[in-house]
Coordinates of C-alpha atoms in Angstrom, one line a residue:
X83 CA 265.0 89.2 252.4
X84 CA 266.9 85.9 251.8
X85 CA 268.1 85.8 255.9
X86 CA 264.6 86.3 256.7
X87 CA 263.6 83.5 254.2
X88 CA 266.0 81.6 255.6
X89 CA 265.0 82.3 259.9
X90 CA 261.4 81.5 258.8
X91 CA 262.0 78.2 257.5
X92 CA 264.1 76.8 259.9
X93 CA 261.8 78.1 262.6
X94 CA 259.2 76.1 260.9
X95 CA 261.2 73.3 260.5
X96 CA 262.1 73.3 263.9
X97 CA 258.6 73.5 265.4
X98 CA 257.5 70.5 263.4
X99 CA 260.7 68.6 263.9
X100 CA 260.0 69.5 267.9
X101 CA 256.3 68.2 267.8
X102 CA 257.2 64.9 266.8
X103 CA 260.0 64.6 269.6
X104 CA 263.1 65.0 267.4
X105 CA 266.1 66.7 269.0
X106 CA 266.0 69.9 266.1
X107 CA 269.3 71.4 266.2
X108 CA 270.6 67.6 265.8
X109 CA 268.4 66.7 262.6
X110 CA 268.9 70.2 260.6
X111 CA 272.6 69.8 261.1
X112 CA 272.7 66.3 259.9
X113 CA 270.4 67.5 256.9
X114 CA 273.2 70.5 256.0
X115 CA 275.8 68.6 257.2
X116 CA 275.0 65.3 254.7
X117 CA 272.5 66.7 252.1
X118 CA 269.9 63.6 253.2
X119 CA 266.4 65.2 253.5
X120 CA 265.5 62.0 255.7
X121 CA 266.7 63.7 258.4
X122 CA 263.9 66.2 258.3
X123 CA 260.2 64.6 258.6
X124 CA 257.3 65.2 256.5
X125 CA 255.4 66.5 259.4
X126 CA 253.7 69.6 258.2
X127 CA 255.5 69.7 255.2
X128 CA 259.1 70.2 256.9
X129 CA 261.0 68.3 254.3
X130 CA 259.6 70.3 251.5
X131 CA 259.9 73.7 253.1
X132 CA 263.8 73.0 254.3
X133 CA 264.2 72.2 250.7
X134 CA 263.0 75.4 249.4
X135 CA 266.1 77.0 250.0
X136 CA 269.6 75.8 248.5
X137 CA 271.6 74.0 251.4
X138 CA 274.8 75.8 250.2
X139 CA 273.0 79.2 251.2
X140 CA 271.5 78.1 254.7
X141 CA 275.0 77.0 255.8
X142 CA 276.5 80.0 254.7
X143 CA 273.8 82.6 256.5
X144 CA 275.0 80.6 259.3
X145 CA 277.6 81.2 259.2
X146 CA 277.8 84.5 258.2
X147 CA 275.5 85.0 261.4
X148 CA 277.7 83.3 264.0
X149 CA 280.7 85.5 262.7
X150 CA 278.8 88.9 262.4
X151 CA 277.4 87.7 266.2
X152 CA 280.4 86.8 267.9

């Protein structure tokens, strides 16, 4: 459940960081990378749901995911 949590929100994310022209991959890394939710707009609510889940769990579905991919 928590990887599916986890895909759905950054696909949200993504698709409202996307409408408003922002490069997507480049603002959710700086967000996990420096903890600073101004990297992720407001636009429908992105900030809020990227927040919903712990930062320290995202990055480490990651990459769990890259390795298990690979």
């Amino acid at each position: 459940m928590r990887k599916e949590a986890i895909h759905s929100n950054l696909v949200s994310v993504a698709k409202a960081l996307d409408e408003r022209g922002y490069n997507a991959v480049h603002q959710i890394a700086g967000y996990l990378i420096s903890n600073d939710p101004a990297y992720i707009s407001s636009h429908r609510g992105a900030r809020s749901i990227i927040q919903q889940i712990d930062r320290d769990v995202i990055i480490e579905e990651l990459v769990k995911f890259y390795l298990e991919n690979k």
